[in-house]
């Protein structure tokens, strides 16, 4: 192409017409993040209005240790994710905020929406990582596989013990859920070479980190409950924390919270106090979600105002 053709008016017009498209491409992570934030706010409002605020006042633990254990529980998922991506990408401390938002979106919007948000967040920071999709995909799949395999192990251990506490229909439902969980996990294990992008040694490290996260989270919720209701032994709370993790991952159980609550009441009694404690723990989680989303939004406004 000659220099005269490069400076032709029609050529310049064509180049200029592409500018808005490039601007849209550069802005789409911001647009997606804004839309996800609005969805998180809407989901939190729905959950809080659905008896969430009322549950905050029914049973308020007095022990400060309960809130310390709860804080460690709340931050366990984003912190372990941060440690994983720190090793993979050298993720800065600022990435912890995006990982907290990832957790909130997964819980109040729709499953794995938070993972999509974090991928977009990482994709917008190309200087930090050139190809985030493979790593985010592998970490997300391994999180699910680790949870499913731990659930299966717990089913094998607990079913003989819990069989006498469940009706025949409930026992069949739990056993069927375990079979479905195994069926979901097997393809990722059998076809791991085609599914995963990261080296095998790194995959095992990530799997172990997810397993450690699940164990730490179960320990912290048991410790928190033990401080809230000290008349129940920590060993019993640890057993109930394991049962809570098990019930939360069974795919065919229609009302998981009700099943867990009934199972816990059968074991330790104190139905009203236990139900209030479970409701308070769930409502406190929502309240922390709301507070953090508000802090993040305010911080974003301050940063944009400062840059302007």
Short mmCIF file of N, CA and C in Angstrom, two decimals, residues 19-196:
data_model
loop_
_atom_site.label_atom_id
_atom_site.label_comp_id
_atom_site.label_asym_id
_atom_site.label_seq_id
_atom_site.Cartn_x
_atom_site.Cartn_y
_atom_site.Cartn_z
N UNK A 19 -12.59 2.88 16.33
CA UNK A 19 -12.25 3.35 17.67
C UNK A 19 -13.34 3.03 18.70
N UNK A 20 -14.64 3.31 18.39
CA UNK A 20 -15.67 2.97 19.38
C UNK A 20 -15.69 1.49 19.73
N UNK A 21 -15.43 0.61 18.74
CA UNK A 21 -15.42 -0.83 19.00
C UNK A 21 -14.30 -1.17 19.98
N UNK A 22 -13.12 -0.58 19.75
CA UNK A 22 -12.01 -0.84 20.65
C UNK A 22 -12.30 -0.32 22.05
N UNK A 23 -12.99 0.83 22.11
CA UNK A 23 -13.33 1.36 23.43
C UNK A 23 -14.29 0.43 24.16
N UNK A 24 -15.26 -0.13 23.42
CA UNK A 24 -16.21 -1.07 24.02
C UNK A 24 -15.47 -2.30 24.53
N UNK A 25 -14.52 -2.79 23.72
CA UNK A 25 -13.76 -3.96 24.14
C UNK A 25 -12.95 -3.67 25.39
N UNK A 26 -12.39 -2.48 25.49
CA UNK A 26 -11.59 -2.15 26.66
C UNK A 26 -12.45 -1.89 27.89
N UNK A 27 -13.73 -1.53 27.66
CA UNK A 27 -14.60 -1.21 28.78
C UNK A 27 -15.47 -2.38 29.24
N UNK A 28 -15.51 -3.48 28.47
CA UNK A 28 -16.45 -4.53 28.82
C UNK A 28 -16.16 -5.18 30.16
N UNK A 29 -14.90 -5.29 30.62
CA UNK A 29 -14.71 -5.81 31.98
C UNK A 29 -15.33 -4.91 33.04
N UNK A 30 -15.23 -3.59 32.84
CA UNK A 30 -15.82 -2.65 33.80
C UNK A 30 -17.34 -2.77 33.79
N UNK A 31 -17.91 -2.89 32.59
CA UNK A 31 -19.37 -3.03 32.47
C UNK A 31 -19.83 -4.32 33.13
N UNK A 32 -19.11 -5.42 32.88
CA UNK A 32 -19.46 -6.71 33.48
C UNK A 32 -19.35 -6.64 35.00
N UNK A 33 -18.27 -6.03 35.51
CA UNK A 33 -18.08 -5.93 36.96
C UNK A 33 -19.19 -5.10 37.59
N UNK A 34 -19.59 -4.01 36.92
CA UNK A 34 -20.67 -3.19 37.43
C UNK A 34 -21.99 -3.95 37.47
N UNK A 35 -22.27 -4.70 36.40
CA UNK A 35 -23.50 -5.49 36.36
C UNK A 35 -23.50 -6.57 37.44
N UNK A 36 -22.35 -7.20 37.65
CA UNK A 36 -22.25 -8.23 38.67
C UNK A 36 -22.45 -7.64 40.07
N UNK A 37 -21.92 -6.44 40.29
CA UNK A 37 -22.11 -5.78 41.58
C UNK A 37 -23.59 -5.50 41.83
N UNK A 38 -24.29 -5.03 40.81
CA UNK A 38 -25.72 -4.77 40.96
C UNK A 38 -26.48 -6.05 41.26
N UNK A 39 -26.11 -7.14 40.61
CA UNK A 39 -26.75 -8.43 40.88
C UNK A 39 -26.47 -8.90 42.31
N UNK A 40 -25.25 -8.66 42.78
CA UNK A 40 -24.92 -9.02 44.15
C UNK A 40 -25.76 -8.23 45.15
N UNK A 41 -25.91 -6.93 44.89
CA UNK A 41 -26.72 -6.09 45.77
C UNK A 41 -28.17 -6.57 45.78
N UNK A 42 -28.70 -6.89 44.60
CA UNK A 42 -30.08 -7.37 44.51
C UNK A 42 -30.24 -8.70 45.24
N UNK A 43 -29.28 -9.61 45.06
CA UNK A 43 -29.35 -10.90 45.75
C UNK A 43 -29.26 -10.76 47.25
N UNK A 44 -28.39 -9.88 47.72
CA UNK A 44 -28.27 -9.66 49.15
C UNK A 44 -29.54 -9.06 49.74
N UNK A 45 -30.14 -8.10 49.02
CA UNK A 45 -31.39 -7.49 49.49
C UNK A 45 -32.49 -8.54 49.60
N UNK A 46 -32.57 -9.42 48.62
CA UNK A 46 -33.58 -10.48 48.64
C UNK A 46 -33.37 -11.42 49.83
N UNK A 47 -32.12 -11.82 50.06
CA UNK A 47 -31.84 -12.75 51.14
C UNK A 47 -32.09 -12.12 52.51
N UNK A 48 -31.70 -10.85 52.67
CA UNK A 48 -31.88 -10.19 53.95
C UNK A 48 -33.35 -9.95 54.27
N UNK A 49 -34.11 -9.58 53.26
CA UNK A 49 -35.54 -9.34 53.48
C UNK A 49 -36.30 -10.64 53.75
N UNK A 50 -35.74 -11.76 53.30
CA UNK A 50 -36.39 -13.06 53.53
C UNK A 50 -35.96 -13.60 54.90
N UNK A 51 -36.36 -12.89 55.97
CA UNK A 51 -36.12 -13.27 57.37
C UNK A 51 -34.66 -13.17 57.78
N UNK A 52 -33.78 -12.60 56.93
CA UNK A 52 -32.38 -12.50 57.30
C UNK A 52 -32.14 -11.52 58.44
N UNK A 53 -32.74 -10.34 58.37
CA UNK A 53 -32.56 -9.34 59.42
C UNK A 53 -33.17 -9.80 60.74
N UNK A 54 -34.32 -10.46 60.65
CA UNK A 54 -34.97 -10.94 61.87
C UNK A 54 -34.11 -11.96 62.59
N UNK A 55 -33.42 -12.81 61.80
CA UNK A 55 -32.59 -13.86 62.41
C UNK A 55 -31.40 -13.29 63.16
N UNK A 56 -30.98 -12.07 62.82
CA UNK A 56 -29.84 -11.47 63.50
C UNK A 56 -30.12 -11.18 64.98
N UNK A 57 -31.37 -11.05 65.34
CA UNK A 57 -31.70 -10.64 66.71
C UNK A 57 -32.26 -11.77 67.56
N UNK A 58 -32.48 -12.95 66.97
CA UNK A 58 -33.08 -14.03 67.75
C UNK A 58 -32.08 -14.68 68.70
N UNK A 59 -30.86 -14.83 68.26
CA UNK A 59 -29.84 -15.48 69.08
C UNK A 59 -28.51 -14.82 68.78
N UNK A 60 -28.03 -13.99 69.69
CA UNK A 60 -26.77 -13.27 69.49
C UNK A 60 -25.74 -13.83 70.45
N UNK A 61 -24.76 -14.59 69.97
CA UNK A 61 -23.72 -15.12 70.87
C UNK A 61 -22.97 -13.99 71.57
N UNK A 62 -22.70 -14.20 72.84
CA UNK A 62 -22.02 -13.17 73.63
C UNK A 62 -20.51 -13.29 73.58
N UNK A 63 -19.99 -14.46 73.27
CA UNK A 63 -18.54 -14.68 73.33
C UNK A 63 -17.83 -14.01 72.15
N UNK A 64 -16.82 -13.16 72.41
CA UNK A 64 -16.04 -12.57 71.30
C UNK A 64 -15.33 -13.64 70.47
N UNK A 65 -15.02 -14.78 71.10
CA UNK A 65 -14.33 -15.84 70.36
C UNK A 65 -15.19 -16.38 69.22
N UNK A 66 -16.52 -16.34 69.39
CA UNK A 66 -17.41 -16.77 68.30
C UNK A 66 -17.16 -15.93 67.05
N UNK A 67 -17.06 -14.62 67.23
CA UNK A 67 -16.91 -13.71 66.09
C UNK A 67 -15.52 -13.82 65.47
N UNK A 68 -14.51 -14.11 66.30
CA UNK A 68 -13.17 -14.33 65.75
C UNK A 68 -13.15 -15.57 64.88
N UNK A 69 -13.73 -16.66 65.39
CA UNK A 69 -13.78 -17.90 64.60
C UNK A 69 -14.61 -17.70 63.34
N UNK A 70 -15.70 -16.94 63.46
CA UNK A 70 -16.55 -16.66 62.30
C UNK A 70 -15.77 -15.86 61.25
N UNK A 71 -14.99 -14.88 61.68
CA UNK A 71 -14.20 -14.07 60.74
C UNK A 71 -13.18 -14.94 60.00
N UNK A 72 -12.54 -15.85 60.74
CA UNK A 72 -11.58 -16.76 60.10
C UNK A 72 -12.29 -17.67 59.11
N UNK A 73 -13.49 -18.13 59.49
CA UNK A 73 -14.29 -18.95 58.57
C UNK A 73 -14.65 -18.17 57.31
N UNK A 74 -15.12 -16.94 57.50
CA UNK A 74 -15.57 -16.14 56.36
C UNK A 74 -14.43 -15.89 55.37
N UNK A 75 -13.25 -15.61 55.90
CA UNK A 75 -12.12 -15.26 55.03
C UNK A 75 -11.35 -16.47 54.54
N UNK A 76 -11.72 -17.67 54.99
CA UNK A 76 -10.93 -18.85 54.61
C UNK A 76 -10.96 -19.10 53.11
N UNK A 77 -12.14 -19.03 52.49
CA UNK A 77 -12.24 -19.32 51.05
C UNK A 77 -11.45 -18.31 50.20
N UNK A 78 -11.67 -16.98 50.35
CA UNK A 78 -10.88 -16.05 49.54
C UNK A 78 -9.39 -16.08 49.86
N UNK A 79 -9.03 -16.36 51.12
CA UNK A 79 -7.61 -16.39 51.48
C UNK A 79 -6.90 -17.57 50.84
N UNK A 80 -7.51 -18.75 50.88
CA UNK A 80 -6.90 -19.91 50.24
C UNK A 80 -6.84 -19.72 48.73
N UNK A 81 -7.88 -19.14 48.15
CA UNK A 81 -7.84 -18.82 46.71
C UNK A 81 -6.70 -17.86 46.41
N UNK A 82 -6.53 -16.87 47.28
CA UNK A 82 -5.46 -15.90 47.06
C UNK A 82 -4.09 -16.58 47.12
N UNK A 83 -3.91 -17.50 48.06
CA UNK A 83 -2.64 -18.23 48.15
C UNK A 83 -2.39 -19.04 46.87
N UNK A 84 -3.46 -19.63 46.33
CA UNK A 84 -3.31 -20.41 45.10
C UNK A 84 -2.90 -19.51 43.94
N UNK A 85 -3.63 -18.41 43.74
CA UNK A 85 -3.33 -17.54 42.61
C UNK A 85 -2.07 -16.71 42.84
N UNK A 86 -1.69 -16.56 44.09
CA UNK A 86 -0.40 -15.92 44.39
C UNK A 86 0.73 -16.76 43.83
N UNK A 87 0.62 -18.07 44.01
CA UNK A 87 1.66 -18.96 43.48
C UNK A 87 1.58 -19.06 41.96
N UNK A 88 0.37 -19.06 41.42
CA UNK A 88 0.23 -19.20 39.97
C UNK A 88 0.64 -17.93 39.23
N UNK A 89 0.20 -16.78 39.73
CA UNK A 89 0.38 -15.53 39.00
C UNK A 89 1.20 -14.47 39.73
N UNK A 90 1.53 -14.70 41.00
CA UNK A 90 2.08 -13.63 41.79
C UNK A 90 1.01 -12.58 42.10
N UNK A 91 -0.21 -13.04 42.36
CA UNK A 91 -1.35 -12.15 42.57
C UNK A 91 -1.07 -11.18 43.70
N UNK A 92 -1.25 -9.88 43.48
CA UNK A 92 -1.01 -8.90 44.55
C UNK A 92 -2.09 -8.96 45.62
N UNK A 93 -1.84 -8.26 46.72
CA UNK A 93 -2.79 -8.26 47.83
C UNK A 93 -4.14 -7.70 47.40
N UNK A 94 -4.14 -6.78 46.41
CA UNK A 94 -5.40 -6.20 45.94
C UNK A 94 -6.33 -7.26 45.35
N UNK A 95 -5.76 -8.37 44.90
CA UNK A 95 -6.59 -9.45 44.36
C UNK A 95 -7.49 -10.09 45.38
N UNK A 96 -7.17 -9.93 46.68
CA UNK A 96 -8.02 -10.51 47.71
C UNK A 96 -9.42 -9.90 47.69
N UNK A 97 -9.52 -8.61 47.34
CA UNK A 97 -10.83 -7.96 47.24
C UNK A 97 -11.66 -8.62 46.15
N UNK A 98 -11.05 -8.86 44.99
CA UNK A 98 -11.76 -9.52 43.89
C UNK A 98 -12.19 -10.93 44.29
N UNK A 99 -11.38 -11.61 45.08
CA UNK A 99 -11.73 -12.97 45.50
C UNK A 99 -12.86 -12.97 46.54
N UNK A 100 -12.92 -11.94 47.37
CA UNK A 100 -14.06 -11.81 48.29
C UNK A 100 -15.34 -11.59 47.48
N UNK A 101 -15.26 -10.72 46.46
CA UNK A 101 -16.43 -10.50 45.60
C UNK A 101 -16.81 -11.79 44.87
N UNK A 102 -15.82 -12.57 44.50
CA UNK A 102 -16.08 -13.87 43.85
C UNK A 102 -16.91 -14.76 44.78
N UNK A 103 -16.54 -14.80 46.04
CA UNK A 103 -17.30 -15.62 47.00
C UNK A 103 -18.72 -15.10 47.15
N UNK A 104 -18.88 -13.80 47.28
CA UNK A 104 -20.22 -13.23 47.47
C UNK A 104 -21.09 -13.52 46.26
N UNK A 105 -20.56 -13.32 45.06
CA UNK A 105 -21.35 -13.56 43.84
C UNK A 105 -21.77 -15.02 43.74
N UNK A 106 -20.86 -15.94 44.06
CA UNK A 106 -21.20 -17.36 43.99
C UNK A 106 -22.34 -17.73 44.94
N UNK A 107 -22.43 -17.02 46.07
CA UNK A 107 -23.42 -17.36 47.08
C UNK A 107 -24.76 -16.67 46.88
N UNK A 108 -24.76 -15.44 46.36
CA UNK A 108 -26.03 -14.69 46.32
C UNK A 108 -26.55 -14.44 44.90
N UNK A 109 -25.75 -14.68 43.87
CA UNK A 109 -26.23 -14.47 42.50
C UNK A 109 -26.59 -15.83 41.90
N UNK A 110 -25.61 -16.55 41.42
CA UNK A 110 -25.83 -17.90 40.89
C UNK A 110 -24.49 -18.61 40.93
N UNK A 111 -24.52 -19.93 41.04
CA UNK A 111 -23.29 -20.68 41.15
C UNK A 111 -22.30 -20.40 40.04
N UNK A 112 -21.05 -20.17 40.40
CA UNK A 112 -19.93 -19.92 39.49
C UNK A 112 -19.99 -18.56 38.80
N UNK A 113 -20.96 -17.72 39.14
CA UNK A 113 -20.94 -16.35 38.62
C UNK A 113 -19.74 -15.60 39.18
N UNK A 114 -19.36 -15.93 40.41
CA UNK A 114 -18.19 -15.30 41.00
C UNK A 114 -16.91 -15.68 40.28
N UNK A 115 -16.84 -16.93 39.82
CA UNK A 115 -15.66 -17.36 39.07
C UNK A 115 -15.58 -16.60 37.74
N UNK A 116 -16.74 -16.38 37.12
CA UNK A 116 -16.76 -15.58 35.88
C UNK A 116 -16.31 -14.15 36.16
N UNK A 117 -16.76 -13.59 37.27
CA UNK A 117 -16.35 -12.24 37.64
C UNK A 117 -14.84 -12.18 37.85
N UNK A 118 -14.29 -13.17 38.55
CA UNK A 118 -12.84 -13.14 38.82
C UNK A 118 -12.05 -13.31 37.52
N UNK A 119 -12.54 -14.14 36.60
CA UNK A 119 -11.87 -14.28 35.31
C UNK A 119 -11.83 -12.95 34.57
N UNK A 120 -12.96 -12.24 34.56
CA UNK A 120 -13.01 -10.94 33.90
C UNK A 120 -12.07 -9.95 34.59
N UNK A 121 -12.03 -10.00 35.91
CA UNK A 121 -11.14 -9.12 36.67
C UNK A 121 -9.69 -9.38 36.29
N UNK A 122 -9.32 -10.66 36.21
CA UNK A 122 -7.95 -11.01 35.85
C UNK A 122 -7.66 -10.69 34.38
N UNK A 123 -8.66 -10.90 33.52
CA UNK A 123 -8.49 -10.65 32.09
C UNK A 123 -8.23 -9.17 31.81
N UNK A 124 -8.80 -8.30 32.66
CA UNK A 124 -8.61 -6.86 32.47
C UNK A 124 -7.22 -6.41 32.89
N UNK A 125 -6.49 -7.30 33.56
CA UNK A 125 -5.15 -6.96 34.03
C UNK A 125 -4.13 -7.83 33.30
N UNK A 126 -4.01 -7.58 32.00
CA UNK A 126 -3.18 -8.42 31.15
C UNK A 126 -1.70 -8.37 31.51
N UNK A 127 -1.29 -7.29 32.18
CA UNK A 127 0.12 -7.21 32.58
C UNK A 127 0.42 -8.21 33.69
N UNK A 128 -0.65 -8.56 34.45
CA UNK A 128 -0.45 -9.48 35.56
C UNK A 128 -0.38 -10.93 35.07
N UNK A 129 -1.25 -11.27 34.12
CA UNK A 129 -1.31 -12.64 33.62
C UNK A 129 -1.80 -12.61 32.18
N UNK A 130 -1.13 -13.37 31.31
CA UNK A 130 -1.45 -13.32 29.89
C UNK A 130 -2.67 -14.16 29.52
N UNK A 131 -2.86 -15.31 30.19
CA UNK A 131 -3.96 -16.21 29.82
C UNK A 131 -4.62 -16.75 31.08
N UNK A 132 -5.53 -15.99 31.66
CA UNK A 132 -6.10 -16.41 32.95
C UNK A 132 -7.11 -17.52 32.86
N UNK A 133 -7.72 -17.77 31.70
CA UNK A 133 -8.84 -18.70 31.63
C UNK A 133 -8.46 -20.09 32.10
N UNK A 134 -7.34 -20.62 31.60
CA UNK A 134 -6.94 -21.99 31.95
C UNK A 134 -6.75 -22.16 33.44
N UNK A 135 -6.09 -21.21 34.08
CA UNK A 135 -5.83 -21.31 35.52
C UNK A 135 -7.12 -21.20 36.32
N UNK A 136 -7.99 -20.23 35.97
CA UNK A 136 -9.25 -20.07 36.69
C UNK A 136 -10.11 -21.33 36.52
N UNK A 137 -10.12 -21.87 35.31
CA UNK A 137 -10.88 -23.10 35.04
C UNK A 137 -10.37 -24.25 35.90
N UNK A 138 -9.05 -24.45 35.91
CA UNK A 138 -8.49 -25.56 36.67
C UNK A 138 -8.74 -25.43 38.16
N UNK A 139 -8.57 -24.22 38.69
CA UNK A 139 -8.78 -23.99 40.13
C UNK A 139 -10.25 -24.23 40.49
N UNK A 140 -11.17 -23.77 39.64
CA UNK A 140 -12.60 -23.95 39.90
C UNK A 140 -12.99 -25.42 39.87
N UNK A 141 -12.52 -26.14 38.86
CA UNK A 141 -12.85 -27.57 38.75
C UNK A 141 -12.27 -28.34 39.93
N UNK A 142 -11.04 -28.04 40.29
CA UNK A 142 -10.41 -28.76 41.40
C UNK A 142 -11.09 -28.46 42.73
N UNK A 143 -11.62 -27.26 42.87
CA UNK A 143 -12.39 -26.94 44.08
C UNK A 143 -13.62 -27.84 44.19
N UNK A 144 -14.33 -27.99 43.07
CA UNK A 144 -15.52 -28.85 43.06
C UNK A 144 -15.14 -30.31 43.27
N UNK A 145 -14.07 -30.77 42.62
CA UNK A 145 -13.66 -32.17 42.76
C UNK A 145 -13.22 -32.47 44.18
N UNK A 146 -12.46 -31.56 44.79
CA UNK A 146 -12.02 -31.75 46.17
C UNK A 146 -13.23 -31.85 47.10
N UNK A 147 -14.18 -30.94 46.92
CA UNK A 147 -15.39 -30.98 47.74
C UNK A 147 -16.17 -32.27 47.55
N UNK A 148 -16.28 -32.71 46.30
CA UNK A 148 -17.03 -33.94 46.03
C UNK A 148 -16.35 -35.18 46.60
N UNK A 149 -15.02 -35.25 46.47
CA UNK A 149 -14.31 -36.42 46.97
C UNK A 149 -14.34 -36.47 48.50
N UNK A 150 -14.21 -35.32 49.13
CA UNK A 150 -14.31 -35.29 50.59
C UNK A 150 -15.72 -35.69 51.03
N UNK A 151 -16.72 -35.22 50.28
CA UNK A 151 -18.11 -35.60 50.57
C UNK A 151 -18.30 -37.10 50.46
N UNK A 152 -17.75 -37.70 49.41
CA UNK A 152 -17.86 -39.15 49.24
C UNK A 152 -17.20 -39.89 50.39
N UNK A 153 -16.02 -39.42 50.79
CA UNK A 153 -15.34 -40.06 51.91
C UNK A 153 -16.17 -39.97 53.18
N UNK A 154 -16.82 -38.82 53.39
CA UNK A 154 -17.66 -38.64 54.56
C UNK A 154 -18.90 -39.51 54.50
N UNK A 155 -19.46 -39.70 53.30
CA UNK A 155 -20.62 -40.58 53.14
C UNK A 155 -20.25 -42.00 53.54
N UNK A 156 -19.11 -42.46 53.07
CA UNK A 156 -18.67 -43.82 53.39
C UNK A 156 -18.51 -44.01 54.89
N UNK A 157 -17.97 -42.98 55.57
CA UNK A 157 -17.73 -43.09 57.01
C UNK A 157 -19.02 -42.92 57.81
N UNK A 158 -19.88 -41.99 57.38
CA UNK A 158 -21.01 -41.60 58.23
C UNK A 158 -22.29 -42.39 57.97
N UNK A 159 -22.48 -42.94 56.78
CA UNK A 159 -23.74 -43.63 56.49
C UNK A 159 -24.03 -44.78 57.45
N UNK A 160 -23.04 -45.63 57.75
CA UNK A 160 -23.35 -46.70 58.72
C UNK A 160 -23.77 -46.17 60.08
N UNK A 161 -23.22 -44.99 60.47
CA UNK A 161 -23.56 -44.41 61.77
C UNK A 161 -24.92 -43.74 61.72
N UNK A 162 -25.15 -43.01 60.62
CA UNK A 162 -26.36 -42.19 60.53
C UNK A 162 -27.57 -42.94 59.99
N UNK A 163 -27.38 -44.18 59.56
CA UNK A 163 -28.49 -44.90 58.93
C UNK A 163 -29.68 -45.05 59.89
N UNK A 164 -29.39 -45.27 61.16
CA UNK A 164 -30.47 -45.42 62.12
C UNK A 164 -31.22 -44.14 62.41
N UNK A 165 -30.62 -42.98 62.03
CA UNK A 165 -31.26 -41.69 62.28
C UNK A 165 -32.10 -41.22 61.10
N UNK A 166 -32.01 -41.92 59.96
CA UNK A 166 -32.71 -41.49 58.76
C UNK A 166 -33.80 -42.48 58.39
N UNK A 167 -34.84 -41.95 57.75
CA UNK A 167 -35.89 -42.82 57.22
C UNK A 167 -35.34 -43.57 56.00
N UNK A 168 -35.96 -44.68 55.62
CA UNK A 168 -35.48 -45.42 54.43
C UNK A 168 -35.42 -44.55 53.17
N UNK A 169 -36.44 -43.70 52.99
CA UNK A 169 -36.44 -42.83 51.80
C UNK A 169 -35.28 -41.85 51.84
N UNK A 170 -35.02 -41.28 53.01
CA UNK A 170 -33.92 -40.33 53.14
C UNK A 170 -32.58 -41.03 52.93
N UNK A 171 -32.46 -42.24 53.45
CA UNK A 171 -31.22 -43.00 53.26
C UNK A 171 -30.97 -43.24 51.77
N UNK A 172 -32.03 -43.65 51.04
CA UNK A 172 -31.88 -43.87 49.59
C UNK A 172 -31.51 -42.58 48.87
N UNK A 173 -32.07 -41.45 49.32
CA UNK A 173 -31.77 -40.17 48.68
C UNK A 173 -30.31 -39.78 48.88
N UNK A 174 -29.81 -39.99 50.09
CA UNK A 174 -28.41 -39.66 50.38
C UNK A 174 -27.48 -40.59 49.59
N UNK A 175 -27.81 -41.87 49.56
CA UNK A 175 -26.99 -42.82 48.81
C UNK A 175 -27.01 -42.49 47.32
N UNK A 176 -28.19 -42.14 46.79
CA UNK A 176 -28.28 -41.75 45.39
C UNK A 176 -27.51 -40.47 45.10
N UNK A 177 -27.54 -39.53 46.03
CA UNK A 177 -26.78 -38.29 45.86
C UNK A 177 -25.29 -38.57 45.82
N UNK A 178 -24.85 -39.52 46.66
CA UNK A 178 -23.44 -39.89 46.66
C UNK A 178 -23.03 -40.49 45.32
N UNK A 179 -23.92 -41.31 44.75
CA UNK A 179 -23.62 -41.90 43.44
C UNK A 179 -23.54 -40.83 42.36
N UNK A 180 -24.46 -39.86 42.40
CA UNK A 180 -24.42 -38.76 41.43
C UNK A 180 -23.15 -37.94 41.60
N UNK A 181 -22.76 -37.68 42.85
CA UNK A 181 -21.54 -36.93 43.12
C UNK A 181 -20.32 -37.64 42.53
N UNK A 182 -20.26 -38.95 42.69
CA UNK A 182 -19.17 -39.72 42.12
C UNK A 182 -19.19 -39.65 40.60
N UNK A 183 -20.38 -39.76 40.01
CA UNK A 183 -20.51 -39.71 38.55
C UNK A 183 -20.08 -38.35 38.00
N UNK A 184 -20.34 -37.28 38.75
CA UNK A 184 -19.95 -35.94 38.30
C UNK A 184 -18.43 -35.79 38.33
N UNK A 185 -17.79 -36.37 39.32
CA UNK A 185 -16.35 -36.18 39.52
C UNK A 185 -15.50 -37.07 38.63
N UNK A 186 -16.01 -38.27 38.30
CA UNK A 186 -15.19 -39.24 37.56
C UNK A 186 -14.64 -38.72 36.23
N UNK A 187 -15.46 -38.05 35.38
CA UNK A 187 -14.91 -37.60 34.10
C UNK A 187 -13.70 -36.68 34.24
N UNK A 188 -13.71 -35.82 35.25
CA UNK A 188 -12.58 -34.91 35.44
C UNK A 188 -11.32 -35.67 35.85
N UNK A 189 -11.51 -36.79 36.56
CA UNK A 189 -10.36 -37.59 36.98
C UNK A 189 -9.86 -38.46 35.84
N UNK A 190 -10.78 -39.11 35.12
CA UNK A 190 -10.40 -40.02 34.04
C UNK A 190 -9.77 -39.26 32.87
N UNK A 191 -10.36 -38.11 32.53
CA UNK A 191 -9.87 -37.34 31.38
C UNK A 191 -9.09 -36.10 31.82
N UNK A 192 -8.35 -36.25 32.90
CA UNK A 192 -7.65 -35.09 33.47
C UNK A 192 -6.65 -34.47 32.49
N UNK A 193 -6.01 -35.28 31.67
CA UNK A 193 -5.01 -34.74 30.73
C UNK A 193 -5.66 -33.80 29.71
N UNK A 194 -6.91 -34.06 29.36
CA UNK A 194 -7.60 -33.21 28.39
C UNK A 194 -8.33 -32.05 29.05
N UNK A 195 -8.70 -32.23 30.30
CA UNK A 195 -9.51 -31.21 30.98
C UNK A 195 -8.64 -30.09 31.52
N UNK A 196 -7.51 -30.43 32.14
CA UNK A 196 -6.72 -29.45 32.85
C UNK A 196 -5.59 -28.89 32.00
#
